[in-house]
XYZ file of C-alpha atoms in Angstrom:
721
model
C -23.187 11.483 -42.564
C -21.002 14.171 -40.972
C -19.672 15.780 -44.175
C -23.209 15.981 -45.607
C -24.552 17.657 -42.469
C -21.885 20.301 -42.074
C -24.569 23.001 -42.193
C -26.014 21.905 -38.834
C -22.965 20.455 -37.080
C -19.994 22.264 -35.591
C -16.519 21.501 -34.319
C -17.628 21.143 -30.686
C -20.253 18.581 -31.643
C -17.544 16.406 -33.101
C -14.714 16.934 -30.609
C -16.654 16.584 -27.372
C -18.339 13.481 -26.002
C -18.095 11.251 -22.936
C -14.845 9.404 -22.631
C -13.313 6.949 -20.164
C -10.146 4.911 -20.216
C -9.062 1.683 -18.570
C -5.463 0.559 -18.644
C -4.321 -2.888 -17.522
C -0.714 -3.627 -16.496
C 1.272 -6.306 -14.732
C 3.275 -5.425 -11.623
C 6.826 -6.662 -12.108
C 9.922 -7.042 -9.977
C 12.966 -4.935 -10.940
C 14.508 -8.212 -12.173
C 11.718 -8.830 -14.693
C 9.483 -11.448 -13.018
C 5.780 -11.095 -12.273
C 5.374 -9.691 -8.762
C 4.278 -12.146 -6.089
C 3.218 -9.423 -3.659
C -0.361 -8.681 -2.746
C -2.290 -5.825 -4.319
C -1.074 -2.890 -2.153
C -3.119 -2.183 0.977
C -2.680 1.541 0.255
C -5.150 1.140 -2.611
C -8.007 0.334 -0.236
C -10.932 -1.885 -1.067
C -10.490 -3.242 -4.612
C -14.172 -4.209 -4.873
C -15.251 -0.593 -4.405
C -12.285 1.393 -5.732
C -13.326 3.706 -8.593
C -9.820 4.123 -9.966
C -7.505 1.205 -9.101
C -8.529 -2.470 -9.058
C -7.118 -5.870 -9.989
C -7.998 -7.723 -13.153
C -7.514 -11.486 -13.467
C -4.237 -11.842 -11.562
C -3.205 -10.484 -8.176
C -0.320 -8.739 -9.931
C -2.496 -7.330 -12.732
C -3.543 -3.819 -11.824
C -6.239 -1.946 -13.729
C -6.399 1.844 -13.722
C -9.782 3.449 -14.518
C -10.528 7.063 -15.190
C -13.773 8.859 -14.566
C -15.891 10.148 -17.449
C -14.671 13.266 -19.222
C -16.043 15.455 -21.992
C -12.661 16.038 -23.680
C -9.818 13.766 -24.744
C -7.338 15.988 -22.934
C -9.244 15.614 -19.661
C -9.513 11.846 -19.758
C -5.863 11.441 -20.825
C -4.632 13.698 -18.028
C -6.441 11.606 -15.455
C -5.117 8.334 -16.887
C -1.563 9.661 -16.632
C -2.214 10.832 -13.096
C -3.587 7.452 -11.922
C -0.664 5.619 -13.535
C 1.683 8.031 -11.744
C 0.091 7.372 -8.380
C 0.228 3.607 -8.884
C 3.893 3.726 -9.931
C 4.738 5.815 -6.829
C 2.849 3.475 -4.500
C 4.139 0.062 -5.536
C 7.597 0.476 -4.041
C 10.423 -0.756 -6.283
C 8.028 -2.689 -8.525
C 7.503 -1.725 -12.155
C 4.566 -1.691 -14.507
C 5.061 -3.954 -17.567
C 4.605 -1.620 -20.558
C 3.546 -4.316 -23.097
C 0.196 -5.920 -23.817
C 1.611 -9.440 -24.140
C 3.044 -10.771 -20.876
C 6.717 -11.604 -20.500
C 7.979 -15.124 -20.120
C 6.554 -16.298 -16.812
C 6.259 -19.394 -14.641
C 2.506 -19.973 -14.922
C 2.557 -21.920 -11.665
C 3.460 -18.679 -9.894
C 0.605 -16.648 -11.364
C -1.860 -15.923 -8.600
C -5.524 -15.356 -9.339
C -6.673 -12.108 -7.756
C -7.607 -12.355 -4.080
C -10.809 -10.691 -2.837
C -12.483 -10.006 0.503
C -14.527 -12.847 1.970
C -17.920 -11.331 1.276
C -20.623 -11.677 -1.343
C -19.025 -9.319 -3.865
C -15.509 -10.604 -3.260
C -16.465 -14.251 -3.460
C -18.362 -13.658 -6.710
C -15.304 -11.919 -8.263
C -12.998 -14.747 -7.196
C -15.366 -17.453 -8.475
C -15.611 -15.758 -11.868
C -11.816 -15.612 -12.228
C -11.463 -19.265 -11.265
C -14.004 -20.098 -13.961
C -12.028 -18.133 -16.547
C -8.799 -19.827 -15.511
C -10.333 -23.276 -15.898
C -11.923 -22.466 -19.256
C -9.212 -20.368 -20.969
C -6.088 -21.076 -18.957
C -4.088 -18.427 -17.131
C -1.867 -17.642 -20.147
C -4.184 -15.315 -21.997
C -5.474 -13.872 -18.715
C -2.327 -11.841 -18.310
C -2.716 -10.077 -21.663
C -3.297 -6.383 -20.974
C -4.610 -3.516 -23.077
C -6.473 -0.285 -23.313
C -10.272 -0.228 -23.076
C -11.771 2.985 -24.343
C -15.280 3.820 -23.203
C -16.638 6.078 -25.939
C -19.801 7.967 -26.679
C -20.408 10.760 -29.125
C -21.487 14.199 -27.975
C -25.195 13.968 -27.213
C -25.824 17.121 -29.214
C -24.260 15.459 -32.274
C -26.744 12.608 -32.131
C -29.629 14.990 -31.410
C -28.779 17.112 -34.473
C -28.553 14.045 -36.689
C -31.914 12.942 -35.312
C -33.444 16.354 -36.062
C -32.353 16.197 -39.734
C -33.330 12.549 -40.182
C -36.572 11.591 -41.883
C -37.225 8.710 -39.474
C -40.524 8.859 -37.612
C -39.258 7.130 -34.437
C -38.606 8.225 -30.901
C -35.186 9.688 -30.162
C -34.251 6.780 -27.878
C -34.952 4.328 -30.721
C -32.909 6.435 -33.129
C -30.044 6.638 -30.703
C -29.967 2.898 -30.086
C -30.022 2.229 -33.834
C -27.285 4.809 -34.344
C -24.928 3.103 -31.875
C -25.750 -0.353 -33.144
C -24.787 0.784 -36.650
C -21.507 2.230 -35.264
C -20.815 -1.011 -33.390
C -21.382 -3.052 -36.521
C -19.101 -0.773 -38.512
C -16.462 -0.979 -35.854
C -16.470 -4.761 -36.116
C -16.127 -4.341 -39.881
C -13.225 -1.904 -39.732
C -11.459 -2.486 -36.447
C -8.694 -4.207 -38.378
C -7.668 -0.723 -39.413
C -6.944 0.264 -35.819
C -5.002 -2.945 -35.402
C -2.972 -2.079 -38.438
C -2.286 1.477 -37.240
C -1.913 0.870 -33.525
C -0.775 -2.749 -33.358
C 2.036 -2.741 -30.825
C 2.545 -6.324 -29.683
C 4.452 -8.055 -32.501
C 6.281 -10.573 -30.280
C 5.676 -12.774 -27.258
C 7.573 -15.665 -25.649
C 7.014 -18.971 -27.495
C 5.179 -17.496 -30.507
C 6.862 -17.457 -33.904
C 5.069 -14.965 -36.109
C 7.737 -12.919 -37.875
C 5.327 -10.497 -39.556
C 2.925 -9.947 -36.650
C 2.042 -6.437 -35.440
C -0.535 -7.355 -32.757
C -0.533 -10.847 -31.252
C -3.095 -9.600 -28.734
C -5.637 -9.014 -31.525
C -4.913 -12.297 -33.235
C -5.794 -15.927 -32.575
C -3.193 -15.835 -29.805
C -5.094 -13.191 -27.925
C -8.129 -13.213 -25.712
C -10.942 -14.755 -27.780
C -14.069 -16.767 -27.048
C -13.694 -20.529 -27.402
C -16.595 -20.751 -29.828
C -18.369 -18.398 -32.154
C -21.084 -16.667 -30.209
C -23.266 -15.681 -33.174
C -24.100 -12.264 -31.732
C -26.348 -9.964 -33.759
C -25.615 -6.270 -34.268
C -28.630 -5.519 -36.489
C -30.577 -3.896 -33.614
C -30.353 -3.575 -29.842
C -33.206 -5.987 -29.255
C -31.606 -8.640 -31.496
C -28.259 -8.104 -29.856
C -29.696 -8.577 -26.349
C -31.553 -11.712 -27.483
C -28.414 -13.142 -29.061
C -26.387 -12.578 -25.867
C -29.033 -14.343 -23.807
C -29.081 -17.204 -26.273
C -25.283 -17.540 -25.990
C -25.641 -17.624 -22.216
C -28.454 -20.153 -22.330
C -26.387 -22.423 -24.591
C -23.467 -22.275 -22.172
C -21.134 -20.529 -24.588
C -20.547 -17.753 -22.005
C -21.420 -17.457 -18.374
C -22.590 -13.843 -18.739
C -22.036 -10.702 -20.828
C -18.619 -10.056 -19.217
C -17.291 -13.053 -21.120
C -17.919 -11.551 -24.542
C -14.454 -10.837 -25.910
C -15.519 -8.985 -29.019
C -13.517 -5.960 -30.282
C -16.379 -3.737 -29.134
C -19.050 -4.090 -26.468
C -22.469 -2.461 -26.169
C -22.617 -0.822 -22.735
C -24.963 0.778 -20.224
C -23.836 2.486 -16.973
C -25.227 -0.364 -14.809
C -22.601 -3.081 -15.170
C -24.246 -5.615 -12.839
C -27.468 -6.041 -14.761
C -26.243 -4.877 -18.127
C -28.875 -6.453 -20.373
C -31.738 -5.184 -18.234
C -30.189 -1.734 -18.219
C -29.869 -1.731 -21.981
C -33.522 -2.715 -22.307
C -34.711 -0.003 -19.923
C -32.350 2.861 -20.681
C -30.842 2.129 -24.085
C -27.158 2.270 -25.073
C -24.969 4.506 -22.982
C -21.614 4.042 -24.703
C -19.382 1.649 -26.629
C -16.394 -0.119 -25.102
C -13.534 -0.254 -27.654
C -11.229 -3.169 -26.903
C -8.816 -3.320 -29.898
C -6.136 -0.941 -28.616
C -2.775 -2.412 -27.593
C -0.705 -0.761 -24.882
C 1.780 1.666 -26.355
C 4.985 0.581 -24.601
C 6.628 3.930 -25.370
C 3.948 5.713 -23.329
C 4.160 5.590 -19.540
C 0.340 5.688 -19.354
C -0.162 3.050 -22.100
C -1.678 5.380 -24.690
C -0.550 8.854 -25.800
C -2.890 11.804 -26.340
C -1.980 11.649 -30.051
C -3.002 7.967 -30.136
C -6.274 8.914 -28.519
C -6.923 11.698 -31.017
C -6.298 9.276 -33.825
C -8.824 6.793 -32.416
C -11.324 9.589 -31.944
C -10.975 10.711 -35.567
C -11.417 7.087 -36.621
C -14.657 6.810 -34.582
C -15.945 9.961 -36.342
C -14.861 8.614 -39.716
C -16.763 5.388 -39.101
C -19.917 7.396 -39.733
C -18.603 8.065 -43.281
C -17.580 4.544 -44.143
C -19.644 2.017 -46.140
C -21.579 -0.658 -44.333
C -21.274 -3.216 -47.118
C -17.729 -4.367 -47.873
C -16.088 -6.870 -50.185
C -13.975 -8.604 -47.535
C -14.508 -10.861 -44.501
C -13.867 -8.566 -41.459
C -12.830 -11.365 -39.025
C -10.391 -12.935 -41.451
C -8.920 -9.585 -42.424
C -8.500 -8.590 -38.770
C -6.587 -11.772 -37.979
C -4.490 -11.520 -41.190
C -3.581 -7.932 -40.424
C -2.669 -8.753 -36.829
C -0.325 -11.604 -37.947
C 0.873 -10.329 -41.335
C 0.609 -6.554 -40.987
C 4.355 -6.017 -41.168
C 4.250 -7.241 -44.808
C 0.736 -6.232 -45.678
C -0.304 -6.855 -49.278
C -1.344 -4.115 -51.726
C -5.041 -4.686 -51.083
C -4.661 -3.993 -47.392
C -2.453 -0.946 -47.985
C -5.023 0.382 -50.469
C -7.859 -0.024 -47.980
C -5.803 1.692 -45.273
C -5.075 4.601 -47.605
C -8.748 5.057 -48.448
C -9.688 5.281 -44.779
C -6.826 7.637 -44.010
C -7.996 9.892 -46.881
C -11.510 9.978 -45.423
C -10.081 10.785 -41.992
C -8.046 13.661 -43.394
C -11.058 15.005 -45.340
C -13.168 15.028 -42.179
C -10.356 16.534 -40.161
C -9.983 19.413 -42.632
C -13.701 19.930 -43.223
C -14.298 20.794 -39.563
C -10.797 22.021 -38.699
C -10.681 19.467 -35.922
C -6.922 19.476 -35.393
C -6.906 15.760 -34.657
C -4.186 13.301 -35.422
C -4.218 11.594 -38.813
C -0.868 10.088 -37.758
C 0.467 8.432 -40.889
C 3.816 8.418 -39.037
C 2.281 6.010 -36.483
C 3.163 3.266 -38.928
C 6.888 3.949 -38.559
C 6.680 3.963 -34.815
C 4.573 0.824 -34.589
C 6.794 -1.192 -36.922
C 9.711 -0.517 -34.549
C 8.114 -2.318 -31.614
C 9.792 -5.651 -32.340
C 13.245 -4.727 -31.007
C 12.282 -2.787 -27.879
C 14.075 -3.463 -24.597
C 10.906 -3.675 -22.535
C 12.568 -3.919 -19.114
C 14.622 -0.835 -19.799
C 11.406 0.966 -20.834
C 9.691 -0.184 -17.645
C 12.556 1.167 -15.514
C 12.535 4.474 -17.475
C 8.786 4.878 -17.010
C 9.233 4.292 -13.279
C 12.036 6.898 -13.053
C 9.907 9.402 -14.914
C 7.010 8.837 -12.469
C 9.251 9.600 -9.513
C 10.513 12.908 -10.829
C 9.147 15.779 -8.743
C 7.175 13.496 -6.427
C 5.370 16.433 -4.860
C 3.556 17.123 -8.140
C 0.303 15.407 -9.171
C 0.067 15.263 -12.913
C -2.675 17.413 -14.388
C -3.001 19.523 -11.235
C 0.368 21.264 -11.204
C -1.327 24.669 -11.283
C -3.016 24.019 -7.949
C -1.564 24.390 -4.471
C 0.730 21.513 -3.652
C -1.182 20.645 -0.485
C -4.309 20.323 -2.653
C -2.378 18.115 -5.075
C -1.527 15.818 -2.171
C -5.175 15.523 -1.193
C -6.175 14.621 -4.756
C -3.449 12.002 -5.018
C -4.360 10.422 -1.715
C -8.066 10.381 -2.644
C -7.284 8.562 -5.887
C -4.873 6.185 -4.121
C -7.410 5.051 -1.523
C -10.490 5.140 -3.777
C -12.277 8.330 -2.745
C -13.977 10.028 -5.646
C -12.817 13.561 -6.238
C -14.012 16.488 -8.287
C -12.642 19.995 -8.718
C -15.338 22.576 -8.056
C -13.178 25.672 -8.474
C -9.668 25.193 -9.730
C -8.398 28.669 -9.010
C -9.739 28.513 -5.444
C -8.443 24.980 -4.897
C -11.955 23.903 -3.947
C -12.639 20.139 -4.018
C -15.428 17.687 -3.386
C -14.728 14.177 -2.046
C -17.170 11.291 -1.931
C -16.917 7.816 -0.400
C -19.304 5.345 1.195
C -22.276 7.613 0.557
C -20.621 10.582 2.272
C -19.718 13.901 0.643
C -17.233 16.443 1.961
C -16.133 19.833 0.590
C -12.511 20.871 1.090
C -10.747 24.084 0.193
C -6.994 24.405 0.036
C -6.455 20.939 1.518
C -7.225 21.770 5.188
C -10.232 24.097 5.173
C -12.868 21.507 6.066
C -16.079 20.859 7.921
C -13.969 19.735 10.879
C -13.426 23.291 11.997
C -16.013 25.897 12.852
C -16.140 29.400 11.426
C -15.518 30.923 14.831
C -12.364 28.829 15.369
C -11.149 30.157 11.981
C -11.901 33.735 13.053
C -10.161 33.224 16.398
C -6.999 31.847 14.766
C -6.939 34.631 12.145
C -6.973 37.202 14.996
C -3.612 36.715 16.730
C -4.669 38.828 19.708
C -7.771 36.698 20.292
C -5.631 33.600 19.921
C -3.316 34.778 22.666
C -6.194 35.682 24.974
C -7.822 32.220 24.550
C -4.538 30.412 25.092
C -3.620 32.571 28.046
C -7.016 31.954 29.641
C -6.486 28.237 29.135
C -3.153 28.397 30.944
C -0.775 28.190 27.979
C 2.376 30.357 27.907
C 2.155 33.153 25.326
C 4.274 36.260 24.652
C 3.091 39.528 26.129
C 2.283 42.395 23.771
C 0.058 45.210 22.644
C -2.134 45.904 19.617
C -2.063 49.187 17.666
C -4.368 50.595 14.988
C -1.961 53.090 13.396
C 1.725 53.761 12.914
C 1.487 56.972 14.862
C -0.114 55.314 17.891
C 2.600 52.639 17.910
C 5.399 55.188 17.601
C 4.131 56.899 20.774
C 5.032 53.661 22.578
C 8.532 53.403 21.028
C 10.321 54.114 24.297
C 8.282 51.407 26.065
C 9.817 48.850 23.692
C 13.242 50.420 23.114
C 16.068 48.135 24.147
C 13.773 45.107 24.235
C 13.657 42.149 21.899
C 10.291 42.452 20.161
C 8.336 41.182 17.192
C 6.256 43.464 14.966
C 3.556 41.593 13.023
C 0.143 42.032 11.415
C -2.726 40.937 13.575
C -4.488 38.652 11.097
C -2.160 37.233 8.483
C -0.430 33.924 7.838
C 2.659 32.642 6.020
C 4.992 34.977 7.930
C 4.015 37.945 5.816
C 4.805 41.355 7.245
C 6.759 40.146 10.314
C 9.861 42.038 11.484
C 11.895 41.152 14.572
C 14.298 43.289 16.625
C 16.965 41.842 18.926
C 16.915 44.468 20.450
C 14.904 47.443 19.144
C 17.224 50.471 18.925
C 16.281 52.989 16.249
C 12.872 54.644 16.000
C 13.217 54.932 12.230
C 13.623 51.186 11.910
C 10.621 50.641 14.234
C 8.580 52.953 11.996
C 9.688 51.040 8.884
C 8.683 47.732 10.494
C 5.277 49.143 11.442
C 4.666 50.400 7.912
C 5.503 46.958 6.559
C 3.120 45.236 9.000
C 0.277 47.767 8.377
C 0.676 46.969 4.707
C -0.918 43.617 5.518
C -3.554 44.534 8.094
C -5.314 47.406 9.780
C -4.025 46.331 13.179
C -0.528 45.436 14.251
C 0.859 43.584 17.268
C 4.117 44.433 19.008
C 5.024 41.629 21.358
C 7.765 40.002 23.372
C 10.390 38.062 21.370
C 10.594 34.465 22.624
C 14.027 32.906 22.600
C 14.663 29.441 21.314
C 13.918 27.432 18.187
C 10.585 27.716 16.459
C 8.722 24.510 15.555
C 5.535 23.849 13.601
C 3.340 21.134 15.181
C 0.694 19.813 12.805
C -2.420 18.735 14.669
C -5.137 16.720 13.022
C -7.980 15.502 15.220
C -6.632 14.006 18.399
C -3.035 13.650 17.305
C 0.066 15.604 16.427
C 0.917 14.186 13.013
C 4.210 15.920 12.375
C 6.753 18.323 13.898
C 8.821 20.533 11.647
C 11.870 22.555 12.517
C 11.818 25.553 10.278
C 14.999 27.481 9.662
C 14.427 31.017 8.398
C 15.568 32.059 4.935
C 19.344 32.063 4.971
C 22.460 31.732 2.871
C 25.903 30.356 3.722
C 28.990 32.013 2.361
C 31.486 30.343 0.057
C 34.107 33.131 0.141
C 33.458 33.952 -3.526
C 29.767 34.757 -4.152
C 27.772 37.805 -3.157
C 24.644 37.434 -1.048
C 22.510 38.022 -4.144
C 24.414 35.284 -6.000
C 24.061 32.859 -3.060
C 20.315 33.491 -3.020
C 20.119 32.772 -6.738
C 22.045 29.527 -6.347
C 19.898 28.363 -3.448
C 16.778 29.122 -5.472
C 17.981 26.724 -8.145
C 17.173 23.735 -5.910
C 14.467 21.690 -7.676
C 12.330 21.727 -4.609
C 12.060 25.495 -4.476
C 9.220 27.207 -6.306
C 6.522 29.800 -5.839
C 2.825 30.021 -4.783
C 2.965 26.732 -2.789
C 3.586 24.632 -5.905
C 6.832 23.187 -4.507
C 7.925 22.017 -1.040
C 10.132 25.071 -0.499
C 9.553 28.674 -1.534
C 12.161 30.679 -3.364
C 13.954 33.340 -1.339
C 13.274 36.930 -2.371
C 15.330 39.978 -1.475
C 12.449 42.193 -0.360
C 12.178 44.930 2.222
C 12.318 42.595 5.178
C 15.294 40.633 3.849
C 17.136 43.858 3.112
C 16.313 45.109 6.599
C 17.831 42.003 8.174
C 20.862 42.153 5.907
C 21.444 45.720 7.004
C 21.173 44.799 10.700
C 23.775 42.075 10.126
C 26.084 44.529 8.428
C 25.682 43.339 4.872
C 24.183 44.319 1.501
C 23.095 42.126 -1.440
C 26.545 42.842 -2.999
C 28.504 41.689 0.058
C 30.710 38.613 -0.363
C 30.261 36.310 2.616
C 33.227 34.494 4.044
C 33.225 30.722 3.747
C 30.749 29.000 6.098
C 29.326 32.242 7.438
C 25.518 31.984 7.668
C 23.383 35.084 7.345
C 19.641 34.968 8.077
C 17.507 37.010 5.715
C 14.383 36.393 7.737
C 13.903 36.193 11.477
C 10.649 34.290 11.067
C 11.173 30.745 9.981
C 8.185 30.256 7.682
C 8.713 27.943 4.719
C 6.443 30.267 2.741
C 9.068 33.038 3.037
C 12.052 30.938 1.960
C 12.791 28.919 5.069
C 14.298 25.438 5.197
C 12.303 22.448 6.449
C 13.644 19.698 8.779
C 11.399 16.950 10.121
C 11.920 16.339 13.857
C 8.722 14.410 14.658
C 10.577 11.479 16.169
C 12.754 13.767 18.299
C 9.911 15.784 19.826
C 8.969 14.909 23.369
C 5.376 13.644 23.742
C 4.760 16.451 26.217
C 5.122 19.097 23.540
C 2.958 17.078 21.116
C 0.211 16.824 23.758
C 0.465 20.539 24.466
C 0.090 21.320 20.762
C -3.065 19.151 20.547
C -4.465 20.701 23.721
C -3.844 24.244 22.477
C -5.558 23.496 19.179
C -8.548 22.043 21.038
C -8.646 25.046 23.351
C -9.491 27.246 20.394
C -11.838 24.642 18.922
C -9.581 23.570 16.060
C -9.373 20.042 14.632
C -6.869 20.836 11.855
C -4.332 23.276 13.048
C -0.718 24.421 12.625
C 0.640 25.172 16.076
C 3.789 27.348 16.217
C 5.794 26.914 19.387
C 9.090 28.413 20.482
C 11.130 26.007 22.588
C 14.196 27.250 24.415
C 16.192 24.076 24.917
C 16.195 20.558 23.586
C 13.075 19.439 21.786
C 13.387 16.067 23.498
C 13.518 17.689 26.972
C 10.079 18.256 28.465
C 11.603 20.604 31.047
C 12.639 23.120 28.347
C 10.871 26.453 28.488
C 8.416 27.123 25.730
C 5.756 29.471 24.495
C 3.038 29.562 21.818
C 3.613 32.022 19.026
C 0.418 31.486 17.137
C -2.170 28.939 15.876
C -2.796 28.648 12.181
C -6.037 27.834 10.463
C -5.573 26.109 7.037
C -2.030 24.909 7.682
C -0.080 23.838 4.598
C 0.587 20.080 4.647
C 2.983 19.885 1.746
C 5.930 21.188 3.758
C 5.658 18.133 6.077
C 5.423 15.644 3.219
C 8.597 16.728 1.396
C 11.219 18.053 3.782
C 14.698 19.285 2.988
C 15.961 17.021 5.770
C 14.382 14.157 7.643
C 11.464 11.838 6.964
C 8.509 13.209 5.057
C 5.096 12.953 6.715
C 2.072 12.921 4.365
C -0.868 14.373 6.335
C -3.413 13.963 3.510
C -4.440 10.450 4.738
C -5.089 11.811 8.204
C -7.322 14.595 6.910
C -9.408 12.153 4.851
C -9.545 9.816 7.859
C -10.874 12.611 10.082
C -13.459 13.462 7.453
C -14.634 9.843 7.559
C -13.603 9.173 3.944
C -12.098 5.721 4.547
């Protein structure tokens, strides 16, 4: 069908589609027993969660992706959801195998649900399954692949067909034919991707997939379902239900299911709207893959689904018998099976080459799969966990975005808020939950703050005026519009400790401090640096003390951070430049807000400060001598982060909240200078500036102290609970 229509079809028609993945896994203790803990509260309402739910057992978590047009997109999201689950379940592990380990069945808890109509129905259904099938098979886990071809592919095949039927009828017949072929040939996927050869208490020395055999999840009796047409299929399902063979369509444990987006009234949806997609259920978990299925596995399945359109409908074997034989005897398959496998692989390769698809024909899968019998599954589970915890500040698939944005995406997925990326480069997101939609840019630019509060915080002079009028202590200073105008006032500032900074910038860019100001040439250089970032520059009083960042969200101060300006400490051997390079090797230092700490650069400001301290980049610092390369303490210019939230007196936290509210801000980074102990409310203090769009990643992953993840608080304030 595809080879013969190469004149009208193209590569995109075949590669794209609508794809979704579901991965089931058991939560395990580090010692190797099924977890007895509740489904984590951090995952929110399991009856409404779009990404993370429970399956049969309380310890059986199911991770669900959204719908994607590419295999790469759906696979990235599956990895990301697995990563978030692994990071949220404490020291528990995810069992990497489809067949459960040896367990005490008396300790297996059926999933708990809220005491409401939806929750009670879910619980009742699981109790019914437990009584009918027993809880043994209920713990079997796998990959469910929701698959539909590119709509344009079906449309083009319809256009070249000679059938005088409506497109909807053609499409339904097309998918029914594919489903029927899948039932005929799904043994091939079992042979290629069978990855559960062993299980406690089962002696099948040549098995490759116990999950897809008689030991797996199968209906008690033959259902007699028809796949000749959609109408006949729907009628046969209703007959099976009427005869008491199944309670509803969810209990059909066939290798493939006919699906429609409305899962509650599936048969009615199919009648009204036609087939939406197929649910492929023959894929074992790949224990070598943290996410349960590799992208290469997925490409292989996709190529197989395309090749199905090329395979014969009439065969000379019994599909059900062959599928069970392959599952149990695949490790010593006879010549007839190997010959059939080779014929299908040849067709896959021909299709792959004909359209230059670049998909995986994966003959070497056989070698990998036959090595599953001797795996140390607990060691694999521990290794997968360790891999998930590497670089915990990164959210897989979104590493190119600001880290604060990555935190927001991860928290949305964790709690069950739907997310979408509107503009990746701009870090612009959309969140949806409980019928509410919110747009968020760069993590903290939200509808909570007004445009005028943003403008006021961007203008540091206006910020000071507003705070001063509200009775808050602020440094005195003047604003200049040119270097020449500022130089005329040099003698007014000479001998004083002053700060030269752009009027409307963040991240500590363009700030130079003098303690005290002595040379006019250095003052001019500082002005030129500051004017490089803005058309107006402020020269103001230098406040003594330690600078702190107070993060205000809504009515509360969520975190307090002590920021220590970019610095190096001598070892008696290395030059300043070498010390900077060594410090930048820390795994938490990066660039462009993609890591908790920024790398230190030796730019004009750093060189200026070195010179004032009597050093050059080639100077060797004596042991334990600390040199500050920046007077400002911003993390974005190479500073160190120390969480001091618990040490901060409530007075200062209240003042930070009040200052933010004075300017009309709900999400705000409040920078205060405190001259004295942070725990002493009698210490003198002053407000340096208020920051719109404060970065939240620096509070979540601190160099010292407890990390404070502000993403949940932002979503709470937005009403996305």
